[in-house]
Amino acid sequence: MSHALPVTPLDAVTAALRRALPVLPVVAVITLLGLPITPSDDGGANIADAMSGLVVLCCAIRLVRARRRPLSVTAAVVLGLPVVGIAVSAAGAADPGAGIAGLTRYLQIFVLVPAAVLLLVRDRRDFRLLAWSFVALALWQGAVGVEQYVTGTGASYQGEYVRAVGTFGPADVMGMATVVAFGLVCAVALALGTDAARQRAVAVLCALALLPPLALSFSRGAWIATAVACGAQLVLAGLRRALKMGAGVAAAGMILVGGLGAGTAMLQERIASISQVTDAPDQSVTDRYTMWAAAADMWREHPLTGVGLKGFPDNRDGHASLALSSGSDISGAGAAYRKQPLLSPHNMYLLVLSEQGLIGLVALAGSWLALLVCALRGLVRVRRAPPDPAGARLTSGRTPPGTDCGLVACGLIVWQLIDFVYADIGGPSTVLTAVVFGLIGWWALMDPSARTAVDAPAPVLSVPEEAAAR
């Protein structure tokens, strides 16, 4: 008579790592962004970008070994649509070297890495692992940012070194804000989309802990995008739950932010400036409006194809008014004072319009809108699906399985589309945008209930079949 050997904690950890092996390279990309960014690395490729290339390579190897068609026609069209505008704009670039560099960067962020993430994520467990990885990175960066504010070692803001920038440094002041916002959106979704008491409690605590560092980033664009995205998640989760959790988060957030001393005159002034962008704009807002006008002027001269990839900096001075300053003053957080030139309009839509024209904007924005529509439709279908014959719906309570994943995807795409009004790609944190689009794409374009086994190939489904499978 044989007896089963007891399962040790080490065996459990080994089994979990083996099951998550395909998606671990994506986790590594997220983890590497917790490392400090030295001033010499600002604006260039970093170790996380190199790891994202390894993610694409790992995905290619798995596809070759599986010998199967990786994507449905719909997924291939949605993810491949941006290639049209990118390729046309790269061919029309005034500087061929800059055009090739821009082509590589756009393909990395909007095509290759998202497709690799989409294919490496096999089921909802992998999806949740990546969502929690975003939360963990946000907590780390947020903790560093709060410490910078408390000790006066952050980036310079109004003459004081209080701006929380995490490990990204003063040259990428949006880096920590972006990471913390991603983590907050994921935490809110993980709390709203489950009836599991432990997951909900941990996610709520994480969301509350991320409010102070987001406030201390002094990033108005991240505030607005996060408020809209979390508001959309609350509405999608249901009115009763939205009112209950929204009131609790708002009350606790006010206590936490005020308790940390974040409710200072600087923060209040920053919040008030959101409504003063037309009446009495500060220099940063004036610079942004000036660059927006310059980008629109470039597009009017080249309406279809734009001025070419990486062409905005070379054409800026010929289209900008005298109101544009010479650059941003950056210092603090371990970096010496210097002027940072303004080389982009800080609006992704206008950047694409000026450099890629209508062809590029329609291709990129069309891909993003398709992801938004498919993600929302997937969430609606999951919530309206009939009870599982095996009783899966009953064991999970009132919330259908997969709701948390759908809320993560919908929240992230809403956040990204809103944030692109105030920011564009650039800086070390940009590679996270690629991972985000991969997560969104998996929920919107693939079947969340398929491929529960580690190496079980999934059938290629059409959109109606995918919706039914959910």
CSV table of C-alpha atoms in Angstrom, one decimal:
chain,number,residue,atom,x,y,z
A,1,MET,CA,0.0,0.0,0.0
A,2,SER,CA,1.5,3.3,-1.1
A,3,HIS,CA,1.3,6.5,1.0
A,4,ALA,CA,1.3,10.0,-0.5
A,5,LEU,CA,4.3,12.1,0.7
A,6,PRO,CA,3.3,15.2,2.6
A,7,VAL,CA,3.6,18.5,0.7
A,8,THR,CA,6.1,20.8,2.2
A,9,PRO,CA,6.0,24.6,1.9
A,10,LEU,CA,9.1,24.4,-0.4
A,11,ASP,CA,7.2,22.0,-2.7
A,12,ALA,CA,4.2,24.4,-2.8
A,13,VAL,CA,6.5,27.4,-3.7
A,14,THR,CA,8.3,25.3,-6.3
A,15,ALA,CA,5.0,24.2,-7.9
A,16,ALA,CA,3.7,27.8,-7.9
A,17,LEU,CA,6.8,29.1,-9.6
A,18,ARG,CA,6.7,26.3,-12.1
A,19,ARG,CA,3.1,27.1,-12.9
A,20,ALA,CA,3.8,30.8,-13.3
A,21,LEU,CA,7.0,30.3,-15.2
A,22,PRO,CA,5.8,31.7,-18.6
A,23,VAL,CA,4.6,35.0,-17.1
A,24,LEU,CA,7.6,35.5,-14.8
A,25,PRO,CA,9.6,37.5,-17.4
A,26,VAL,CA,6.7,40.0,-17.4
A,27,VAL,CA,6.9,40.2,-13.6
A,28,ALA,CA,10.6,40.8,-13.9
A,29,VAL,CA,10.0,43.8,-16.1
A,30,ILE,CA,7.7,45.3,-13.4
A,31,THR,CA,10.1,44.4,-10.6
A,32,LEU,CA,13.1,46.0,-12.3
A,33,LEU,CA,11.4,49.3,-12.4
A,34,GLY,CA,11.8,49.4,-8.6
A,35,LEU,CA,15.6,49.9,-9.0
A,36,PRO,CA,17.0,53.4,-8.8
A,37,ILE,CA,17.4,55.3,-12.1
A,38,THR,CA,20.7,57.1,-12.1
A,39,PRO,CA,20.8,60.6,-13.7
A,40,SER,CA,22.9,59.4,-16.6
A,41,ASP,CA,20.1,56.9,-17.5
A,42,ASP,CA,17.4,59.5,-17.8
A,43,GLY,CA,15.5,59.4,-21.1
A,44,GLY,CA,17.3,56.4,-22.4
A,45,ALA,CA,16.9,52.7,-22.5
A,46,ASN,CA,17.2,51.0,-19.1
A,47,ILE,CA,17.3,47.4,-17.8
A,48,ALA,CA,13.5,47.1,-17.7
A,49,ASP,CA,13.5,47.9,-21.5
A,50,ALA,CA,16.1,45.2,-22.1
A,51,MET,CA,14.0,42.8,-20.1
A,52,SER,CA,11.0,43.7,-22.2
A,53,GLY,CA,13.0,42.5,-25.2
A,54,LEU,CA,13.6,39.2,-23.4
A,55,VAL,CA,9.8,39.0,-22.9
A,56,VAL,CA,9.2,39.2,-26.6
A,57,LEU,CA,12.0,36.6,-27.2
A,58,CYS,CA,10.4,34.2,-24.6
A,59,CYS,CA,7.1,34.6,-26.3
A,60,ALA,CA,8.5,33.8,-29.7
A,61,ILE,CA,10.2,30.7,-28.4
A,62,ARG,CA,7.0,29.4,-26.8
A,63,LEU,CA,5.1,30.0,-30.1
A,64,VAL,CA,7.7,28.1,-32.1
A,65,ARG,CA,7.5,25.2,-29.7
A,66,ALA,CA,3.7,25.2,-29.6
A,67,ARG,CA,3.5,25.4,-33.4
A,68,ARG,CA,0.2,27.1,-33.4
A,69,ARG,CA,-1.4,30.3,-34.8
A,70,PRO,CA,-0.9,32.8,-31.9
A,71,LEU,CA,-3.7,35.3,-32.4
A,72,SER,CA,-7.2,35.5,-33.8
A,73,VAL,CA,-7.7,37.8,-36.9
A,74,THR,CA,-9.4,40.3,-34.7
A,75,ALA,CA,-6.5,40.4,-32.2
A,76,ALA,CA,-4.0,40.7,-34.9
A,77,VAL,CA,-5.8,43.6,-36.6
A,78,VAL,CA,-6.3,45.5,-33.3
A,79,LEU,CA,-2.7,45.1,-32.2
A,80,GLY,CA,-1.2,45.5,-35.6
A,81,LEU,CA,-3.1,48.6,-36.7
A,82,PRO,CA,-0.6,51.1,-35.2
A,83,VAL,CA,2.1,49.6,-37.4
A,84,VAL,CA,0.6,51.4,-40.4
A,85,GLY,CA,1.0,54.9,-39.2
A,86,ILE,CA,4.3,54.2,-37.5
A,87,ALA,CA,5.9,52.8,-40.6
A,88,VAL,CA,4.7,55.6,-42.8
A,89,SER,CA,5.9,58.2,-40.4
A,90,ALA,CA,9.3,56.5,-40.0
A,91,ALA,CA,9.7,56.4,-43.8
A,92,GLY,CA,9.1,60.2,-43.9
A,93,ALA,CA,11.4,61.2,-41.1
A,94,ALA,CA,13.9,63.9,-41.9
A,95,ASP,CA,16.6,62.0,-40.0
A,96,PRO,CA,16.7,58.3,-40.9
A,97,GLY,CA,18.5,57.4,-37.7
A,98,ALA,CA,15.9,59.2,-35.6
A,99,GLY,CA,13.1,57.6,-37.6
A,100,ILE,CA,14.5,54.1,-37.0
A,101,ALA,CA,14.9,54.8,-33.3
A,102,GLY,CA,11.3,56.1,-33.1
A,103,LEU,CA,10.0,53.1,-35.1
A,104,THR,CA,11.7,50.7,-32.6
A,105,ARG,CA,10.3,52.5,-29.6
A,106,TYR,CA,6.7,52.7,-30.9
A,107,LEU,CA,6.8,49.1,-31.9
A,108,GLN,CA,8.1,48.1,-28.5
A,109,ILE,CA,5.5,50.0,-26.6
A,110,PHE,CA,2.4,49.6,-28.7
A,111,VAL,CA,2.8,46.4,-30.6
A,112,LEU,CA,5.5,43.9,-29.7
A,113,VAL,CA,5.5,43.9,-25.9
A,114,PRO,CA,1.7,44.1,-25.6
A,115,ALA,CA,1.4,41.1,-28.0
A,116,ALA,CA,4.0,39.2,-26.0
A,117,VAL,CA,2.3,39.9,-22.7
A,118,LEU,CA,-1.1,38.9,-24.2
A,119,LEU,CA,0.3,35.6,-25.3
A,120,LEU,CA,2.2,34.8,-22.2
A,121,VAL,CA,-0.8,35.4,-19.9
A,122,ARG,CA,-2.7,32.1,-19.9
A,123,ASP,CA,-5.5,32.5,-17.4
A,124,ARG,CA,-6.9,34.7,-14.7
A,125,ARG,CA,-4.4,33.6,-12.2
A,126,ASP,CA,-1.6,34.9,-14.4
A,127,PHE,CA,-3.6,38.1,-14.9
A,128,ARG,CA,-4.0,38.6,-11.2
A,129,LEU,CA,-0.3,37.9,-10.5
A,130,LEU,CA,0.6,40.8,-12.8
A,131,ALA,CA,-2.1,43.1,-11.3
A,132,TRP,CA,-0.7,42.4,-7.8
A,133,SER,CA,2.8,43.0,-9.2
A,134,PHE,CA,1.7,46.5,-10.2
A,135,VAL,CA,0.3,47.1,-6.7
A,136,ALA,CA,3.6,45.9,-5.1
A,137,LEU,CA,5.7,48.1,-7.3
A,138,ALA,CA,3.4,51.1,-6.6
A,139,LEU,CA,3.7,50.5,-2.8
A,140,TRP,CA,7.5,50.5,-3.0
A,141,GLN,CA,7.7,53.6,-5.2
A,142,GLY,CA,5.0,55.3,-3.1
A,143,ALA,CA,6.9,54.5,0.1
A,144,VAL,CA,10.1,56.0,-1.4
A,145,GLY,CA,8.1,59.0,-2.5
A,146,VAL,CA,6.5,59.7,0.9
A,147,GLU,CA,9.9,59.4,2.5
A,148,GLN,CA,11.3,61.9,0.1
A,149,TYR,CA,8.5,64.4,1.0
A,150,VAL,CA,8.9,63.9,4.8
A,151,THR,CA,12.7,64.2,4.7
A,152,GLY,CA,12.8,67.0,2.1
A,153,THR,CA,14.9,64.9,-0.3
A,154,GLY,CA,12.5,64.8,-3.2
A,155,ALA,CA,12.5,66.8,-6.5
A,156,SER,CA,12.4,70.5,-6.4
A,157,TYR,CA,8.9,72.0,-6.3
A,158,GLN,CA,8.3,75.8,-5.7
A,159,GLY,CA,11.8,76.0,-4.3
A,160,GLU,CA,11.5,73.1,-1.9
A,161,TYR,CA,12.6,69.5,-2.3
A,162,VAL,CA,9.3,67.9,-1.5
A,163,ARG,CA,8.0,66.4,-4.8
A,164,ALA,CA,7.7,62.7,-4.5
A,165,VAL,CA,9.4,61.0,-7.6
A,166,GLY,CA,10.3,57.6,-6.2
A,167,THR,CA,13.4,56.1,-7.7
A,168,PHE,CA,12.8,57.7,-11.1
A,169,GLY,CA,14.6,61.0,-10.3
A,170,PRO,CA,13.5,64.6,-11.1
A,171,ALA,CA,13.9,64.1,-14.9
A,172,ASP,CA,10.9,61.8,-14.9
A,173,VAL,CA,8.6,63.4,-12.4
A,174,MET,CA,5.6,61.5,-14.0
A,175,GLY,CA,7.3,58.1,-13.4
A,176,MET,CA,6.3,57.5,-9.8
A,177,ALA,CA,2.9,59.1,-10.3
A,178,THR,CA,2.2,56.7,-13.2
A,179,VAL,CA,3.3,53.7,-11.3
A,180,VAL,CA,1.3,54.6,-8.2
A,181,ALA,CA,-1.8,55.3,-10.3
A,182,PHE,CA,-1.5,52.0,-12.1
A,183,GLY,CA,-1.2,50.2,-8.7
A,184,LEU,CA,-4.2,52.2,-7.3
A,185,VAL,CA,-6.4,51.4,-10.3
A,186,CYS,CA,-5.5,47.7,-10.0
A,187,ALA,CA,-6.1,47.7,-6.2
A,188,VAL,CA,-9.5,49.3,-6.5
A,189,ALA,CA,-10.5,46.7,-9.2
A,190,LEU,CA,-9.2,43.8,-7.1
A,191,ALA,CA,-11.3,45.0,-4.2
A,192,LEU,CA,-14.5,45.7,-6.2
A,193,GLY,CA,-14.4,42.6,-8.3
A,194,THR,CA,-14.4,39.8,-5.7
A,195,ASP,CA,-16.4,38.5,-2.7
A,196,ALA,CA,-13.2,36.9,-1.2
A,197,ALA,CA,-12.9,38.8,2.1
A,198,ARG,CA,-9.1,38.5,2.3
A,199,GLN,CA,-8.4,39.8,-1.2
A,200,ARG,CA,-10.9,42.6,-0.7
A,201,ALA,CA,-9.4,43.7,2.6
A,202,VAL,CA,-5.8,43.6,1.3
A,203,ALA,CA,-6.7,45.4,-1.9
A,204,VAL,CA,-8.6,48.2,0.0
A,205,LEU,CA,-5.6,48.7,2.4
A,206,CYS,CA,-3.3,48.9,-0.6
A,207,ALA,CA,-5.5,51.4,-2.3
A,208,LEU,CA,-5.7,53.6,0.8
A,209,ALA,CA,-1.9,53.4,1.2
A,210,LEU,CA,-1.4,54.6,-2.3
A,211,LEU,CA,-3.4,57.8,-2.0
A,212,PRO,CA,-0.8,59.9,-0.1
A,213,PRO,CA,2.1,59.2,-2.6
A,214,LEU,CA,-0.2,60.0,-5.5
A,215,ALA,CA,-1.1,63.3,-3.9
A,216,LEU,CA,2.5,64.1,-3.1
A,217,SER,CA,3.5,63.5,-6.7
A,218,PHE,CA,1.9,66.9,-7.5
A,219,SER,CA,0.9,65.5,-10.8
A,220,ARG,CA,-2.4,67.1,-11.9
A,221,GLY,CA,-2.8,64.8,-14.9
A,222,ALA,CA,-2.3,61.7,-12.9
A,223,TRP,CA,-4.9,62.9,-10.3
A,224,ILE,CA,-7.5,63.6,-13.0
A,225,ALA,CA,-6.9,60.3,-14.8
A,226,THR,CA,-7.0,58.3,-11.6
A,227,ALA,CA,-10.2,59.9,-10.4
A,228,VAL,CA,-11.9,59.2,-13.7
A,229,ALA,CA,-10.7,55.6,-14.0
A,230,CYS,CA,-11.6,54.7,-10.4
A,231,GLY,CA,-15.0,56.4,-10.8
A,232,ALA,CA,-15.6,54.3,-13.9
A,233,GLN,CA,-14.7,51.2,-12.0
A,234,LEU,CA,-17.1,52.0,-9.2
A,235,VAL,CA,-19.9,52.6,-11.7
A,236,LEU,CA,-19.1,49.4,-13.6
A,237,ALA,CA,-19.0,47.4,-10.3
A,238,GLY,CA,-22.6,48.5,-9.4
A,239,LEU,CA,-24.2,51.6,-7.9
A,240,ARG,CA,-24.7,50.2,-4.3
A,241,ARG,CA,-21.1,49.0,-4.1
A,242,ALA,CA,-19.9,52.2,-5.7
A,243,LEU,CA,-21.5,54.4,-3.2
A,244,LYS,CA,-20.4,52.3,-0.2
A,245,MET,CA,-16.8,51.9,-1.2
A,246,GLY,CA,-16.5,55.4,-2.7
A,247,ALA,CA,-17.6,57.0,0.5
A,248,GLY,CA,-15.2,54.9,2.6
A,249,VAL,CA,-12.2,55.5,0.4
A,250,ALA,CA,-12.9,59.2,0.2
A,251,ALA,CA,-13.2,59.5,4.0
A,252,ALA,CA,-10.2,57.4,4.7
A,253,GLY,CA,-8.1,59.1,2.0
A,254,MET,CA,-8.8,62.5,3.6
A,255,ILE,CA,-7.7,61.2,7.0
A,256,LEU,CA,-4.5,59.6,5.6
A,257,VAL,CA,-3.5,62.5,3.4
A,258,GLY,CA,-4.2,65.0,6.1
A,259,GLY,CA,-2.4,62.8,8.7
A,260,LEU,CA,0.8,62.7,6.7
A,261,GLY,CA,0.8,66.5,6.4
A,262,ALA,CA,0.1,66.4,2.7
A,263,GLY,CA,-2.7,68.9,3.1
A,264,THR,CA,-0.3,71.8,2.9
A,265,ALA,CA,-0.7,75.1,1.2
A,266,MET,CA,1.4,73.8,-1.8
A,267,LEU,CA,-0.9,70.8,-2.3
A,268,GLN,CA,-4.0,73.0,-1.9
A,269,GLU,CA,-2.6,75.5,-4.4
A,270,ARG,CA,-1.8,72.7,-6.9
A,271,ILE,CA,-5.4,71.3,-6.6
A,272,ALA,CA,-6.8,74.8,-7.1
A,273,SER,CA,-4.7,75.3,-10.2
A,274,ILE,CA,-6.6,72.6,-12.0
A,275,SER,CA,-9.5,75.1,-12.4
A,276,GLN,CA,-7.2,78.0,-13.1
A,277,VAL,CA,-5.6,76.8,-16.3
A,278,THR,CA,-7.4,79.3,-18.4
A,279,ASP,CA,-7.7,82.3,-16.0
A,280,ALA,CA,-4.2,82.5,-14.5
A,281,PRO,CA,-2.1,79.6,-15.8
A,282,ASP,CA,1.4,79.0,-14.3
A,283,GLN,CA,4.5,78.7,-16.6
A,284,SER,CA,4.2,74.9,-16.9
A,285,VAL,CA,0.6,75.3,-18.2
A,286,THR,CA,1.6,78.1,-20.5
A,287,ASP,CA,4.5,76.0,-21.9
A,288,ARG,CA,2.1,73.1,-22.4
A,289,TYR,CA,-0.5,75.2,-24.3
A,290,THR,CA,2.3,76.7,-26.4
A,291,MET,CA,3.6,73.2,-27.4
A,292,TRP,CA,0.1,72.0,-28.1
A,293,ALA,CA,-0.4,74.9,-30.5
A,294,ALA,CA,3.0,74.2,-32.1
A,295,ALA,CA,2.0,70.5,-32.6
A,296,ALA,CA,-1.3,71.5,-34.2
A,297,ASP,CA,0.5,73.9,-36.5
A,298,MET,CA,2.9,71.1,-37.6
A,299,TRP,CA,-0.1,68.9,-38.4
A,300,ARG,CA,-1.7,71.6,-40.5
A,301,GLU,CA,1.4,71.8,-42.6
A,302,HIS,CA,1.6,67.9,-43.0
A,303,PRO,CA,-2.0,66.7,-42.4
A,304,LEU,CA,-1.7,63.1,-43.5
A,305,THR,CA,1.8,61.9,-42.5
A,306,GLY,CA,3.1,64.6,-40.1
A,307,VAL,CA,6.6,65.8,-39.8
A,308,GLY,CA,8.0,62.3,-39.2
A,309,LEU,CA,8.9,60.2,-36.1
A,310,LYS,CA,11.1,62.1,-33.7
A,311,GLY,CA,10.4,65.3,-35.7
A,312,PHE,CA,8.7,67.4,-33.0
A,313,PRO,CA,11.9,68.7,-31.3
A,314,ASP,CA,13.5,69.8,-34.6
A,315,ASN,CA,10.3,71.6,-35.8
A,316,ARG,CA,9.2,73.0,-32.4
A,317,ASP,CA,11.0,76.4,-32.5
A,318,GLY,CA,9.6,77.1,-36.0
A,319,HIS,CA,6.0,76.8,-34.8
A,320,ALA,CA,6.1,77.8,-31.1
A,321,SER,CA,5.4,81.3,-29.9
A,322,LEU,CA,7.6,83.4,-27.7
A,323,ALA,CA,5.6,82.4,-24.7
A,324,LEU,CA,7.5,79.1,-24.6
A,325,SER,CA,10.2,79.0,-21.9
A,326,SER,CA,13.7,77.6,-22.5
A,327,GLY,CA,13.0,74.5,-20.5
A,328,SER,CA,12.0,73.0,-17.1
A,329,ASP,CA,14.2,73.5,-14.0
A,330,ILE,CA,15.0,70.2,-12.4
A,331,SER,CA,17.0,69.4,-9.3
A,332,GLY,CA,16.8,67.4,-6.1
A,333,ALA,CA,16.3,63.7,-5.5
A,334,GLY,CA,20.0,63.1,-6.0
A,335,ALA,CA,20.4,65.2,-9.2
A,336,ALA,CA,22.1,68.5,-9.7
A,337,TYR,CA,20.3,71.5,-11.0
A,338,ARG,CA,19.9,71.7,-14.8
A,339,LYS,CA,17.5,72.9,-17.5
A,340,GLN,CA,15.6,70.1,-19.1
A,341,PRO,CA,14.6,71.0,-22.7
A,342,LEU,CA,10.9,70.7,-23.7
A,343,LEU,CA,11.0,68.1,-26.5
A,344,SER,CA,7.4,66.9,-26.7
A,345,PRO,CA,4.0,68.5,-26.4
A,346,HIS,CA,3.1,66.4,-23.3
A,347,ASN,CA,-0.1,65.2,-25.1
A,348,MET,CA,0.1,61.8,-26.8
A,349,TYR,CA,-2.6,62.6,-29.2
A,350,LEU,CA,-1.0,65.8,-30.4
A,351,LEU,CA,2.4,64.2,-30.5
A,352,VAL,CA,1.1,61.4,-32.8
A,353,LEU,CA,-0.9,64.0,-34.9
A,354,SER,CA,2.2,66.2,-35.4
A,355,GLU,CA,4.7,63.4,-36.1
A,356,GLN,CA,2.4,60.8,-37.8
A,357,GLY,CA,-0.5,62.9,-39.1
A,358,LEU,CA,-4.1,61.7,-39.5
A,359,ILE,CA,-2.9,58.3,-40.7
A,360,GLY,CA,-1.0,57.6,-37.5
A,361,LEU,CA,-3.6,59.1,-35.1
A,362,VAL,CA,-6.4,57.1,-36.6
A,363,ALA,CA,-4.4,53.9,-36.5
A,364,LEU,CA,-3.2,54.3,-32.9
A,365,ALA,CA,-6.4,55.8,-31.5
A,366,GLY,CA,-8.5,53.3,-33.4
A,367,SER,CA,-6.6,50.4,-31.8
A,368,TRP,CA,-7.0,51.9,-28.3
A,369,LEU,CA,-10.7,52.6,-28.8
A,370,ALA,CA,-11.2,49.0,-30.0
A,371,LEU,CA,-9.5,47.7,-26.9
A,372,LEU,CA,-11.8,49.9,-24.8
A,373,VAL,CA,-15.0,48.7,-26.5
A,374,CYS,CA,-13.9,45.0,-26.3
A,375,ALA,CA,-12.8,45.3,-22.7
A,376,LEU,CA,-16.2,46.8,-21.7
A,377,ARG,CA,-18.1,44.3,-23.7
A,378,GLY,CA,-16.2,41.4,-22.0
A,379,LEU,CA,-16.9,42.8,-18.6
A,380,VAL,CA,-20.6,43.1,-19.4
A,381,ARG,CA,-20.8,39.6,-20.8
A,382,VAL,CA,-19.1,38.2,-17.7
A,383,ARG,CA,-21.5,39.9,-15.3
A,384,ARG,CA,-24.5,38.8,-17.4
A,385,ALA,CA,-23.4,35.2,-18.0
A,386,PRO,CA,-25.7,32.4,-16.7
A,387,PRO,CA,-24.6,30.5,-13.6
A,388,ASP,CA,-21.9,27.9,-14.2
A,389,PRO,CA,-23.3,24.3,-14.3
A,390,ALA,CA,-20.5,23.2,-12.0
A,391,GLY,CA,-21.5,25.8,-9.4
A,392,ALA,CA,-18.6,28.1,-9.9
A,393,ARG,CA,-20.8,31.2,-9.7
A,394,LEU,CA,-22.4,29.9,-6.5
A,395,THR,CA,-19.1,29.4,-4.8
A,396,SER,CA,-17.9,32.8,-5.6
A,397,GLY,CA,-20.9,34.6,-4.1
A,398,ARG,CA,-22.7,37.4,-5.8
A,399,THR,CA,-19.7,38.6,-7.9
A,400,PRO,CA,-19.2,36.6,-11.1
A,401,PRO,CA,-15.7,35.0,-11.6
A,402,GLY,CA,-13.3,37.2,-13.5
A,403,THR,CA,-15.0,40.5,-12.6
A,404,ASP,CA,-11.9,41.7,-10.9
A,405,CYS,CA,-9.8,41.1,-14.1
A,406,GLY,CA,-12.4,42.9,-16.2
A,407,LEU,CA,-12.4,45.9,-13.9
A,408,VAL,CA,-8.6,46.0,-13.9
A,409,ALA,CA,-8.5,46.0,-17.7
A,410,CYS,CA,-11.3,48.6,-18.0
A,411,GLY,CA,-9.8,50.9,-15.4
A,412,LEU,CA,-6.3,50.8,-16.9
A,413,ILE,CA,-7.5,51.6,-20.5
A,414,VAL,CA,-9.7,54.5,-19.2
A,415,TRP,CA,-6.7,55.8,-17.1
A,416,GLN,CA,-4.4,55.6,-20.1
A,417,LEU,CA,-6.7,57.3,-22.5
A,418,ILE,CA,-7.3,60.2,-20.1
A,419,ASP,CA,-3.6,60.5,-19.1
A,420,PHE,CA,-2.6,60.7,-22.7
A,421,VAL,CA,-4.3,64.1,-22.8
A,422,TYR,CA,-1.6,65.4,-20.3
A,423,ALA,CA,1.4,63.1,-21.1
A,424,ASP,CA,3.1,61.2,-23.8
A,425,ILE,CA,5.6,58.3,-23.9
A,426,GLY,CA,9.1,58.9,-22.6
A,427,GLY,CA,11.2,58.1,-19.6
A,428,PRO,CA,12.0,54.8,-17.8
A,429,SER,CA,8.4,54.2,-16.7
A,430,THR,CA,7.2,54.0,-20.4
A,431,VAL,CA,7.8,50.2,-20.6
A,432,LEU,CA,5.0,49.8,-18.0
A,433,THR,CA,2.6,51.3,-20.6
A,434,ALA,CA,3.4,48.4,-22.9
A,435,VAL,CA,2.7,45.8,-20.1
A,436,VAL,CA,-0.6,47.6,-19.4
A,437,PHE,CA,-1.7,47.4,-23.0
A,438,GLY,CA,-0.8,43.7,-23.0
A,439,LEU,CA,-3.0,43.1,-19.9
A,440,ILE,CA,-5.9,45.1,-21.5
A,441,GLY,CA,-5.4,43.2,-24.8
A,442,TRP,CA,-5.6,39.8,-23.0
A,443,TRP,CA,-8.9,40.6,-21.4
A,444,ALA,CA,-10.4,42.4,-24.5
A,445,LEU,CA,-9.2,40.0,-27.2
A,446,MET,CA,-8.5,36.6,-25.7
A,447,ASP,CA,-10.6,34.1,-23.8
A,448,PRO,CA,-10.1,34.5,-20.0
A,449,SER,CA,-11.5,31.0,-19.3
A,450,ALA,CA,-9.2,29.2,-21.7
A,451,ARG,CA,-5.7,27.8,-21.2
A,452,THR,CA,-6.0,26.9,-17.6
A,453,ALA,CA,-3.4,24.2,-18.0
A,454,VAL,CA,0.2,25.3,-18.2
A,455,ASP,CA,0.9,24.2,-21.7
A,456,ALA,CA,-2.6,23.5,-23.1
A,457,PRO,CA,-3.0,25.3,-26.4
A,458,ALA,CA,-6.1,27.4,-26.8
A,459,PRO,CA,-8.3,27.5,-29.9
A,460,VAL,CA,-8.3,30.7,-32.0
A,461,LEU,CA,-11.7,32.3,-31.3
A,462,SER,CA,-13.6,34.9,-33.1
A,463,VAL,CA,-15.0,37.8,-31.1
A,464,PRO,CA,-18.5,36.4,-30.8
A,465,GLU,CA,-17.0,33.0,-29.7
A,466,GLU,CA,-14.7,34.7,-27.2
A,467,ALA,CA,-17.7,36.6,-25.7
A,468,ALA,CA,-19.6,33.4,-25.3
A,469,ALA,CA,-16.7,31.6,-23.8
A,470,ARG,CA,-16.4,34.2,-21.0
